[in-house]
Coordinates of C-alpha atoms in Angstrom, one line a residue:
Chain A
X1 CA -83.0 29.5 -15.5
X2 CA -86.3 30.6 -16.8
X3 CA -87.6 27.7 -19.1
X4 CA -89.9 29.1 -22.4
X5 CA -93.1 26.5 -21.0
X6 CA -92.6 29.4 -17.7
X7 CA -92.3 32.7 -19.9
X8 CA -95.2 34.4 -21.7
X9 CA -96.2 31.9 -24.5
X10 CA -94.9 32.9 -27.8
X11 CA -97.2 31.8 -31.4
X12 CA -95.5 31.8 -35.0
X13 CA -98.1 33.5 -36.6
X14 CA -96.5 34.3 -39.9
X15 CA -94.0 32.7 -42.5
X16 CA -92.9 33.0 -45.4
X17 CA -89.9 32.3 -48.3
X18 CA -88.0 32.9 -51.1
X19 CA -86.9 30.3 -53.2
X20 CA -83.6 28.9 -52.5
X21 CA -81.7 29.0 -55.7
X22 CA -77.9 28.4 -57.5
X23 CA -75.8 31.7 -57.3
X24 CA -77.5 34.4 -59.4
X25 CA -78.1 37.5 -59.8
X26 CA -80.9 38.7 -57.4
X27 CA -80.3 40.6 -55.0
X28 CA -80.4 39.6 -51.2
X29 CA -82.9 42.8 -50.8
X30 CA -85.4 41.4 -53.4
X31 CA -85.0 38.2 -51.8
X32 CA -85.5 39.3 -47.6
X33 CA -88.1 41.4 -49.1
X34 CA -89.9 38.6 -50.5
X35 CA -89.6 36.4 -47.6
X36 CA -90.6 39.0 -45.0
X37 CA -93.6 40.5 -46.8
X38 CA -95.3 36.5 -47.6
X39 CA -94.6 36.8 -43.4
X40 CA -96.3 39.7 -43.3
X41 CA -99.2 38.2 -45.2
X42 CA -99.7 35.1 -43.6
X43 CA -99.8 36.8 -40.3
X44 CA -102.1 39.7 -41.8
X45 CA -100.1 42.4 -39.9
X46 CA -98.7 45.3 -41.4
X47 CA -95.3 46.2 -40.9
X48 CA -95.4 48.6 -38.6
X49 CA -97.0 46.3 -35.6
X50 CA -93.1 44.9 -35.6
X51 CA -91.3 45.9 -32.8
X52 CA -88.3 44.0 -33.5
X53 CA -86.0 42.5 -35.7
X54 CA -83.3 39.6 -35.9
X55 CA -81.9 38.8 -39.3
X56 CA -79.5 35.8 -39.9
X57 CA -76.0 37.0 -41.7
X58 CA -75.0 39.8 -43.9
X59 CA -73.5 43.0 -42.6
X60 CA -76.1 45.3 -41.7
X61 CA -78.0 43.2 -44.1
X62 CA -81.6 44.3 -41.8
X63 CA -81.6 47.8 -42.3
X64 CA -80.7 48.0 -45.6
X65 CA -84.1 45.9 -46.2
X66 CA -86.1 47.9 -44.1
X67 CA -85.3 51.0 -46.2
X68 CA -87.2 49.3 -48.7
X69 CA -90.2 47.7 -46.3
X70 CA -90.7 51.0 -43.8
X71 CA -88.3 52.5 -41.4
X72 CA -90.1 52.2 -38.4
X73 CA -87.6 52.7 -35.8
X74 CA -87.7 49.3 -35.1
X75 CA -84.9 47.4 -33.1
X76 CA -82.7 45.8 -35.5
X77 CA -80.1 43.3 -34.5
X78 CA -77.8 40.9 -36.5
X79 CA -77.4 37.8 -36.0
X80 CA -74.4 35.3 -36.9
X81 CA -74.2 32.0 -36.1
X82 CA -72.4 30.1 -39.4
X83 CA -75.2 27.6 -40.3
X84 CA -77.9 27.9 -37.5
X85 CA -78.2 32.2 -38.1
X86 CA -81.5 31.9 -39.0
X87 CA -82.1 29.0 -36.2
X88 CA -80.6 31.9 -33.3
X89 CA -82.6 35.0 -35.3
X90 CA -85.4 33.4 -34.6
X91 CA -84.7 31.6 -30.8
X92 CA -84.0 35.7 -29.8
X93 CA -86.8 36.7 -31.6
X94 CA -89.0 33.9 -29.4
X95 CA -87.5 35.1 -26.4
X96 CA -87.9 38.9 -26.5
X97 CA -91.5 38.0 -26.9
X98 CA -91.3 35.9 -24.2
X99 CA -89.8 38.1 -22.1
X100 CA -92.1 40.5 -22.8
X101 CA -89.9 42.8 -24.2
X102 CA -91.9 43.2 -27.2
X103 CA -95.2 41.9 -28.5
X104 CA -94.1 41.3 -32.3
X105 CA -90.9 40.1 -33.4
X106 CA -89.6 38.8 -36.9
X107 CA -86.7 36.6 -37.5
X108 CA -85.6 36.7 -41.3
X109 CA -82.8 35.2 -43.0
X110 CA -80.6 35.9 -45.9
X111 CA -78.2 35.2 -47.9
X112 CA -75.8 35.6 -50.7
X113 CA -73.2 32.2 -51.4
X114 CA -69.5 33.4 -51.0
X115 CA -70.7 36.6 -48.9
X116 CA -69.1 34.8 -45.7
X117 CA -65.4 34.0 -44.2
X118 CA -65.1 31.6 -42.2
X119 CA -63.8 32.1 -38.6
X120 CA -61.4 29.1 -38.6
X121 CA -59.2 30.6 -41.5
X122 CA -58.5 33.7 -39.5
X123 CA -57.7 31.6 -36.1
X124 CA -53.5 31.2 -37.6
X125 CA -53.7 27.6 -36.4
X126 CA -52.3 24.7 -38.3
X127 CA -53.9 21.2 -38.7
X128 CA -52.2 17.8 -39.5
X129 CA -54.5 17.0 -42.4
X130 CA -55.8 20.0 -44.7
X131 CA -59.4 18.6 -44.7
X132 CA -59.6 19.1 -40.7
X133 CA -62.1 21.7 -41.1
X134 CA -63.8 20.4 -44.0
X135 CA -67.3 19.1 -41.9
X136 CA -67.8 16.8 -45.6
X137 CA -64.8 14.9 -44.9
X138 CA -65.6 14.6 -40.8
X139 CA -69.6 13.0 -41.8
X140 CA -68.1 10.7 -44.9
X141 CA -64.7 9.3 -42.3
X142 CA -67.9 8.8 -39.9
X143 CA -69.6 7.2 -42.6
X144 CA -67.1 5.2 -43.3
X145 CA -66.8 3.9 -39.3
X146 CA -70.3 3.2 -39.0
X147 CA -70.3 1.1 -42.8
X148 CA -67.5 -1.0 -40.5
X149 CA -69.0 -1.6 -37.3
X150 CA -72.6 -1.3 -37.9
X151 CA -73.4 -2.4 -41.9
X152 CA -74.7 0.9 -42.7
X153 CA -74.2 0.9 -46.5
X154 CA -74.4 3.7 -49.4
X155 CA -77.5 2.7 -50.4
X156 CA -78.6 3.8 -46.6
X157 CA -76.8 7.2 -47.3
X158 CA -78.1 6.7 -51.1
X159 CA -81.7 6.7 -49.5
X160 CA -81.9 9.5 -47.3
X161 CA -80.6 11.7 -50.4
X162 CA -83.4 10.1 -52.6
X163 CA -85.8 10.4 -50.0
X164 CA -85.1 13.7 -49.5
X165 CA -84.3 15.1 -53.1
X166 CA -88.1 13.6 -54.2
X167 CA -89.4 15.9 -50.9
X168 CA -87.9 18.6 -52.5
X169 CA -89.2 17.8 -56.4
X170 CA -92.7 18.7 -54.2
X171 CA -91.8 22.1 -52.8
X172 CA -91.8 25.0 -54.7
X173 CA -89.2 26.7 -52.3
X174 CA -86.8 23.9 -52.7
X175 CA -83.1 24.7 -55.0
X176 CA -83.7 20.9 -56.3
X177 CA -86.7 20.0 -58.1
X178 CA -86.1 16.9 -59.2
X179 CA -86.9 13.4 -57.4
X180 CA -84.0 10.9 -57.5
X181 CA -83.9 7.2 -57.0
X182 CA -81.1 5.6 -54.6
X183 CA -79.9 4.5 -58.0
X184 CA -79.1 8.2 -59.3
X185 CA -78.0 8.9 -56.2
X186 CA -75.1 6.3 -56.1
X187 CA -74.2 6.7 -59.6
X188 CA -73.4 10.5 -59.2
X189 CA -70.0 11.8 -58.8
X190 CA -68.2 10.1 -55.2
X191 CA -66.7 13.1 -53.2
X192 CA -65.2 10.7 -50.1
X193 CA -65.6 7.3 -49.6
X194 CA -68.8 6.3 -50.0
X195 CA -70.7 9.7 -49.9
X196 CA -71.6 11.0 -53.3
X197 CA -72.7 14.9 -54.7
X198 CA -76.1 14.0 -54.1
X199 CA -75.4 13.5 -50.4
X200 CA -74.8 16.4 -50.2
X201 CA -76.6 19.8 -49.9
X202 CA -75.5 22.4 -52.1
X203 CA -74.1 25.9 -51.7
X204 CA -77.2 28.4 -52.9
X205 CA -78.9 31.9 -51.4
X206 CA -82.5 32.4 -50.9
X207 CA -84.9 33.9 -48.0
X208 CA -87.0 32.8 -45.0
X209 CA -89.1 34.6 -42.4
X210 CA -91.3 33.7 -39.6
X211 CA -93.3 36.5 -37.2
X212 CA -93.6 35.5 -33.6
X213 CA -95.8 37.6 -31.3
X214 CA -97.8 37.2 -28.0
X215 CA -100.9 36.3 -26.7
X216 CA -101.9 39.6 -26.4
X217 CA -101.0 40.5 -29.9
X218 CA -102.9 38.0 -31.2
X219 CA -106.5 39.5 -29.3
X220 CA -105.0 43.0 -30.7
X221 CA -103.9 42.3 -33.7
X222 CA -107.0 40.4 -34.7
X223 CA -105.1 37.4 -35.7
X224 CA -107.1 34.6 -37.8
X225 CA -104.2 32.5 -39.0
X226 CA -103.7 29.7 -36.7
X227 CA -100.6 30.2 -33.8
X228 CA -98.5 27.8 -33.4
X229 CA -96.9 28.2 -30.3
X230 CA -92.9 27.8 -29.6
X231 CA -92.9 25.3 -26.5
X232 CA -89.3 25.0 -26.4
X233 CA -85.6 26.5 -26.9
X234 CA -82.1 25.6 -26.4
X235 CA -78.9 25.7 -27.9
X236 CA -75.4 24.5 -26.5
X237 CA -71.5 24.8 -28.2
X238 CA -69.7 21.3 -28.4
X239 CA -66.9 19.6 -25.6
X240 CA -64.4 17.9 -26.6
X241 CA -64.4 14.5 -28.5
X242 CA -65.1 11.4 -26.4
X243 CA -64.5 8.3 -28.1
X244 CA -65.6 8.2 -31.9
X245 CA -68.4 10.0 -31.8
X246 CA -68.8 13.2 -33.5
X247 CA -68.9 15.8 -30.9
X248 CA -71.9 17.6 -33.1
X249 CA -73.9 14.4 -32.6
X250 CA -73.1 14.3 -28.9
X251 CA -74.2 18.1 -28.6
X252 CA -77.6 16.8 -30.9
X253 CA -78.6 15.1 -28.5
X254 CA -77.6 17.0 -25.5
X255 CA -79.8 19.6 -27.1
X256 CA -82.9 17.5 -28.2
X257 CA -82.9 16.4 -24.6
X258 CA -83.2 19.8 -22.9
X259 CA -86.2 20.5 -25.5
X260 CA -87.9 17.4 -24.8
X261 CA -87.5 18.3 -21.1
X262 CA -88.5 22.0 -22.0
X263 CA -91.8 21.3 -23.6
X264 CA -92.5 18.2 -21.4
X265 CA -92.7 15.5 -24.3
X266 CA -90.3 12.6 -25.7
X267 CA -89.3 11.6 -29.4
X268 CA -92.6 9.2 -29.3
X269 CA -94.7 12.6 -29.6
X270 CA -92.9 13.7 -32.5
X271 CA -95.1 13.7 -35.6
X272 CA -92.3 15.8 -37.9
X273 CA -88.9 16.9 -37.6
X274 CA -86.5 19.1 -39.8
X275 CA -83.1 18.7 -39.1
X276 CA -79.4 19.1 -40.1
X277 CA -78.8 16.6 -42.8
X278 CA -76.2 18.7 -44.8
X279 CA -74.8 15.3 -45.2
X280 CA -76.9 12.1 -45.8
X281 CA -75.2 10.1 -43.0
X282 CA -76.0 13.1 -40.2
X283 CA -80.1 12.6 -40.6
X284 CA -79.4 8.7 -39.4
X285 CA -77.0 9.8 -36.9
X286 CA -79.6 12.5 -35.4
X287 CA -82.9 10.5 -35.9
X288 CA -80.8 7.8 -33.3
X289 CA -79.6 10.7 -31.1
X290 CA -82.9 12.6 -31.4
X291 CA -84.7 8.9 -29.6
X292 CA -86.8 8.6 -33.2
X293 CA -85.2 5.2 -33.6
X294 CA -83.0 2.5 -31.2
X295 CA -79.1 3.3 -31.3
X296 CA -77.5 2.0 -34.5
X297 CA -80.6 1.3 -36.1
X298 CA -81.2 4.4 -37.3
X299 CA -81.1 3.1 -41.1
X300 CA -83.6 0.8 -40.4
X301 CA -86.1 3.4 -39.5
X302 CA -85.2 5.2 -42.7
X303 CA -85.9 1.5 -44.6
X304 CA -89.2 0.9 -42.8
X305 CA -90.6 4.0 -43.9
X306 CA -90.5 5.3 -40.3
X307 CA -88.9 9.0 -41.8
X308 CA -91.5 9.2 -44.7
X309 CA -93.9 11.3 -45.3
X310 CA -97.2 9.7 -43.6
X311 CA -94.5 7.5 -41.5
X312 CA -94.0 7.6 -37.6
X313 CA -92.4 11.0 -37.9
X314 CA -91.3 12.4 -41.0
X315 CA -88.3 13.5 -41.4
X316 CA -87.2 17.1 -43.6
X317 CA -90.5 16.6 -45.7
X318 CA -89.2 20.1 -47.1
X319 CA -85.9 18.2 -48.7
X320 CA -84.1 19.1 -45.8
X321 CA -80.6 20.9 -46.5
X322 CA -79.8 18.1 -49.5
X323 CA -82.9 18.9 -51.0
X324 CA -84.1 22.0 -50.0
X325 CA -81.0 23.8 -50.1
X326 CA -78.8 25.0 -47.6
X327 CA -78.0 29.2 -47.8
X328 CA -76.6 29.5 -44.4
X329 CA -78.7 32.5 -43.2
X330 CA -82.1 31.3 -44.0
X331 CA -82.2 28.0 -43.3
X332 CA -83.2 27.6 -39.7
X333 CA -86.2 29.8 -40.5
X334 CA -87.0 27.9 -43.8
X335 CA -87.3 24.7 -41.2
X336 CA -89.9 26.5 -39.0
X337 CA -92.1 27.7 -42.6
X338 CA -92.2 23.9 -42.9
X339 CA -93.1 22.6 -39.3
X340 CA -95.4 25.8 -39.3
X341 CA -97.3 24.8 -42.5
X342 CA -97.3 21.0 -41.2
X343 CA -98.8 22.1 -38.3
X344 CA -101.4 24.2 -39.7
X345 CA -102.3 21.2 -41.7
X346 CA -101.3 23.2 -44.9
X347 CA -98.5 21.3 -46.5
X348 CA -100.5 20.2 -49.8
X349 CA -98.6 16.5 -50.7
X350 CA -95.9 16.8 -48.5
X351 CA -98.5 16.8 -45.4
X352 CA -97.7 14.4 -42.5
X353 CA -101.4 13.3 -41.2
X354 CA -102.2 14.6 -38.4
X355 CA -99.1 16.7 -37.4
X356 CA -99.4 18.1 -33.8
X357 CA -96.0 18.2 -32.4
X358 CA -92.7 19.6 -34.5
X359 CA -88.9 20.0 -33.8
X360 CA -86.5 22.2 -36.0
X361 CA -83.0 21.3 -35.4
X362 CA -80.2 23.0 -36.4
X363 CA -76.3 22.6 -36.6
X364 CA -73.9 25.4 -37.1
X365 CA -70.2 25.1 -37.7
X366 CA -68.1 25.1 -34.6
X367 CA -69.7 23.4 -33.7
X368 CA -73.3 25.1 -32.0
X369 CA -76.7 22.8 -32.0
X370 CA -80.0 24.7 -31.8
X371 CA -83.3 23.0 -31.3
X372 CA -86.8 24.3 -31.5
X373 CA -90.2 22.4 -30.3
X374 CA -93.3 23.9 -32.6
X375 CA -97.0 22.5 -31.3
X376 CA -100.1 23.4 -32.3
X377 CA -102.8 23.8 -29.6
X378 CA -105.6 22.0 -29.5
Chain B
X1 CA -35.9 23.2 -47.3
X2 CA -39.0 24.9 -44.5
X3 CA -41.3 22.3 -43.3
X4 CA -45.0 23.9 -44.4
X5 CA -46.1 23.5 -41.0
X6 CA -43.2 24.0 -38.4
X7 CA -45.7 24.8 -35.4
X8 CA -46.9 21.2 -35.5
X9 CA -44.1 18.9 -35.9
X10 CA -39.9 19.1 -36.4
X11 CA -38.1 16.4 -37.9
X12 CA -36.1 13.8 -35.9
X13 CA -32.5 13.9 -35.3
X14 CA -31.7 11.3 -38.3
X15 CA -34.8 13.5 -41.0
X16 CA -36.7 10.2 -41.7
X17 CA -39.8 11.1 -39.1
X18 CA -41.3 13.6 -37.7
X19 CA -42.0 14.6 -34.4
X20 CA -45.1 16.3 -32.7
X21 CA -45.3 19.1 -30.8
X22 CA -48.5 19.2 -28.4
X23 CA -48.4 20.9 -25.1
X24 CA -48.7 20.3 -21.6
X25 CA -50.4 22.0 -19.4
X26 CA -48.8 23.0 -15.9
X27 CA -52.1 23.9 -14.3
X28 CA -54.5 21.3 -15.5
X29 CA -51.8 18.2 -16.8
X30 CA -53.7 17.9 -19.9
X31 CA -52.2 17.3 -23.4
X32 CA -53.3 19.4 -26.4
X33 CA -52.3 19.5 -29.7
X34 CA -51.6 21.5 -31.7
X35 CA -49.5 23.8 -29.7
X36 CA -50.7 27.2 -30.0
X37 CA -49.4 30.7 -28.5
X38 CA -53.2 31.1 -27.2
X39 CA -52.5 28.7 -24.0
X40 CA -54.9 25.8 -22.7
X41 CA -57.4 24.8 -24.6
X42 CA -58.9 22.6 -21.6
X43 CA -58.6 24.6 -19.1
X44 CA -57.8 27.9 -20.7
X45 CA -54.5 28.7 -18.4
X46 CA -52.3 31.5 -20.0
X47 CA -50.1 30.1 -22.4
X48 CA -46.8 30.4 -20.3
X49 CA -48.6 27.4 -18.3
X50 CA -48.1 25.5 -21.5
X51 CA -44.9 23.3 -22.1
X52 CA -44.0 21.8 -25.1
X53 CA -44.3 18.1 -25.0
X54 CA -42.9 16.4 -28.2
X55 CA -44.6 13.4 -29.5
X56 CA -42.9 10.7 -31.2
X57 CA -45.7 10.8 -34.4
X58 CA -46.4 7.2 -33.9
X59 CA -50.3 6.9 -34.2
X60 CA -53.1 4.3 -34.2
X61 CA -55.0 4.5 -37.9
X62 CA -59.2 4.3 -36.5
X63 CA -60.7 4.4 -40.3
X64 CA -59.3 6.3 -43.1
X65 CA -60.9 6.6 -47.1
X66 CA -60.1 8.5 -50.4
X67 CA -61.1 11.9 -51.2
X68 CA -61.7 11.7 -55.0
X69 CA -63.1 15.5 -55.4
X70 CA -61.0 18.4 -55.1
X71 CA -62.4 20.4 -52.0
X72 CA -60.1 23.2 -52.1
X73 CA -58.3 24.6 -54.8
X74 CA -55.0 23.5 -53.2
X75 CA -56.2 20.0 -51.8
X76 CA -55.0 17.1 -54.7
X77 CA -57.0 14.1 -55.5
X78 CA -57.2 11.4 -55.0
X79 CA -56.0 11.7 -51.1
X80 CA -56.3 9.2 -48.3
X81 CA -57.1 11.2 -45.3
X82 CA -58.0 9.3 -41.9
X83 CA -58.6 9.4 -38.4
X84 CA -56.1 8.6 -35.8
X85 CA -55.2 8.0 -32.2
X86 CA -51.7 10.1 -31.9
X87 CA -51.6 9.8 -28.2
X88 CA -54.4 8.0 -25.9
X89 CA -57.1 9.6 -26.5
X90 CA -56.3 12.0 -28.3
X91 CA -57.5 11.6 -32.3
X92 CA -56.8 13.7 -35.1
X93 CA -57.6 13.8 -39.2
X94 CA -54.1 12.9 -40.4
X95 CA -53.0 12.8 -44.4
X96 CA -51.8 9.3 -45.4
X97 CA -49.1 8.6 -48.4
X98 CA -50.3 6.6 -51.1
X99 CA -53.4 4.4 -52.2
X100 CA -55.6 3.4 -49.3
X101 CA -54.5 -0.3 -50.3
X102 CA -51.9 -0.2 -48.0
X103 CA -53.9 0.7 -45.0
X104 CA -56.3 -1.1 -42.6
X105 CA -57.5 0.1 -39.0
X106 CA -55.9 -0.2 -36.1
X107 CA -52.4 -0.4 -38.0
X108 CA -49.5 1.5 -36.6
X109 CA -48.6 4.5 -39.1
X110 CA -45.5 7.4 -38.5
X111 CA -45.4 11.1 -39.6
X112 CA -43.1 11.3 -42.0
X113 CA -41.5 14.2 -44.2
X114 CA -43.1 14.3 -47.9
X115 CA -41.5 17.0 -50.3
X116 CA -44.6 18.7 -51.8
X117 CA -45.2 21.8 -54.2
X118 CA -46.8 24.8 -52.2
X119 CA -47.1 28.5 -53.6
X120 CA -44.3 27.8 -55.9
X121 CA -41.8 26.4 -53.6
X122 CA -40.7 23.3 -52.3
X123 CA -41.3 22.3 -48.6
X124 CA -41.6 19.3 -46.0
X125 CA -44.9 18.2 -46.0
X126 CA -46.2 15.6 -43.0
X127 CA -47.6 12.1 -44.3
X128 CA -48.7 9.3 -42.2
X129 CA -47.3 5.9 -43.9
X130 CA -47.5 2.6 -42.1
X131 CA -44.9 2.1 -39.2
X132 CA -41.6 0.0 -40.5
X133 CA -41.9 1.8 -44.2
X134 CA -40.3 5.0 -43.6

């Protein structure tokens, strides 16, 4: 197996967004377009020098855009992948450059809420309990375990939420804008058990692009905006369950390990990290699995300030999916515009000090993890 | 009256339980459930290597809590739904009967048939209560 550290290095040199929003009215063209062409800016290439394309959900959803942005005869290919589309857009897009295959790739995702069907309603098989496939009900019973054999409490869940929401009050791309307390997060409405609405991300649409090319490109191209390069790539599907533990959160770590081994670093190395918090409880479940803090402790890293912004390694300084927003499609690439613009230094308020290092970390329902190392060279 | 989901359990012979039906596997030995005409999901024999093994829908309660928001349009609430052991090893999200007073981990509960309202029409429904109260 070729590891990415052996292939051709590959730089993001380009990313951009669209705002995620509630359901409205604009159009998932005017959205890519937006996304892709603040890409296309950062990088300060023109269209044309992409040779390909990879664009998370929507049927066919590329071309149609590229009617609008120049049809260059580019190669076009869709990508789906429930959740972590944008995530695998952009892993192929790394790869083909890696390859060699091409020099200039974009990833882009996009979506529409209630464009999608999902896979598991189709597969005619019954489940004792209605809510089997309902992933809220899987993280809140897990919630629930861990309140009972390890004293995580709401105001742990309450915390990531509040933590995350105020990240998002500080990014113009995020669907919330406004910064909550753990107090407004446990007073809003309970969904299961412990876990309220604000522990949870919200459904919404929106844009995100990132342009990844070679070395070569870069000299050719005349690059100035600083590369980050992609040290390391892997995703995996889940087993089957072992014991209590989610088998997403076994396949977390499985994944973060192979990255780690990929790009020749550990979890101490670290300095941000955007990951799959659709629910509050998953971001202290993955910051243990992920090696950021000791097994079982992981709300005492999120107490001690260790996932803060300016902490040991922050954790979804964009709002992550509660705060952020969550539109399916773009939402892998929206990590990598934030551990890009971390990495460049360029983050404004929400700027970890010093950011070298960077992971992206995705989930999609399944259930598939993905896992991206970013670092910027020094 | 139809049971709503006759692929995953049948009532017993005296209609105050229900049974499971998981499969066995002739190739591999493993247990599965549900049982589904797509074969092994372990080792992914045909499905003509899959018996049907019926389970007596006794199961271990691991942690259970209330759903208080509707999810799905058809999904009433305020539901207990849980986690639970319905043959070693072998857990699986399970619908209780009742308030969530009633419960505690590692409790015995049964599948039992619950008359519910679905599309109009009356059917048997599976519950989990706790074992001796069926």
């Amino acid at each position: 197996m070729i590891k990415l550290s052996e292939a051709r290095p590959v730089y993001v040199i380009g990313v951009g967004m669209h705002k995620y929003n509630f359901v409205s009215d604009v159009l998932y063209i005017d959205m890519g377009l937006t996304a892709m062409r603040a890409a296309l800016a950062d990088a300060g290439i023109p269209f044309p020098e992409v040779e390909s394309a990879f664009i998370g959900i929507g049927m066919a959803a590329g071309r149609i855009m590229f009617n609008h942005l120049g049809s260059t005869g580019l190669a076009c290919t869709q990508v789906e992948n429930a959740s972590a589309s944008g995530s695998s857009a952009f892993q192929m897009a790394v790869n083909e450059v890696a390859l060699g295959r091409r020099d200039v790739s974009i990833a882009v995702g996009v979506d529409k809420y209630g464009d999608q069907v999902r896979a598991v309603s189709k597969e005619a098989v019954n489940q004792l309990s209605d809510t089997a496939a309902i992933p809220l009900v899987k993280y809140a019973l897990m919630a629930e375990y861990l309140s009972k054999e390890k004293g995580l409490t709401g105001e742990d869940l309450a915390r990531v939420a509040a933590k995350n929401h105020t990240n998002a009050s500080q990014n113009r791309f995020a669907q919330f804008q406004k910064p909550r307390t753990v107090e407004q997060v446990l007073a809003a409405n309970t969904v299961a058990g412990t876990t309220t609405s604000l522990m949870c991300c919200p459904r919404g649409e929106g844009a995100a692009a990132a342009i990844v090319c070679s070395e070569a490109a870069i000299k050719r191209l005349g690059i100035s905006a600083e590369p980050i390069r992609v040290t390391a790539s892997a995703l995996q599907s889940e087993k089957p369950q072992i014991g209590r533990e989610i088998p997403s959160v076994t396949l977390a770590q499985e994944v973060t390990e192979k990255v780690y081994a990929e790009a020749g670093i550990t979890a101490d190395d670290l300095d941000c990290v955007e990951l799959h918090d659709a629910f509050a409880i998953e971001e202290i479940l993955y910051t243990e699995t992920f090696g950021l803090a000791p097994k079982g402790e992981g709300q005492h890293f999120l107490r001690d300030g260790g996932s803060a912004i300016g902490g040991r390694c922050c954790v979804n300084s964009s709002g992550g999916l509660i705060g952020q927003g969550h539109p399916l499609g773009p939402t892998g690439i929206g990590q990598i515009h934030e551990i890009v613009n971390q990495l460049r230094g360029r983050n404004g308020v929400r700027q970890q000090p010093d950011a070298k290092i960077g992971m992206a970390h995705m989930i999609g329902l399944g259930s598939i993890a993905i896992a991206h190392i970013l670092q910027k060279e020094v | 009256m139809e049971l709503e989901k006759p692929d995953l359990y049948r009532l017993s012979s005296d209609a105050k339980t229900l049974t499971l039906r998981a499969g066995r596997c002739a190739v591999c030995r493993g247990l599965s459930f549900p049982l589904t005409h797509y074969g092994c999901p372990r080792c992914g024999a045909e499905p003509v290597e899959v018996r049907e093994e019926t389970l007596d829908g006794r199961a271990t309660l691991l942690n259970f809590l209330t759903l208080h928001t509707r999810l799905t349009p058809t999904l009433p609430v305020p539901l207990v739904v849980g986690e639970a052991e319905i043959a070693p090893g072998m857990i699986q999200e399970i619908m209780l009967a009742g308030d969530q007073e009633q419960y505690h981990d590692k409790m015995v509960v049964q599948a039992v048939p619950v008359e519910i309202t679905k599309d109009d029409a009356q059917v048997i429904a599976c519950r989990f209560v706790p074992e001796g109260t069926a």
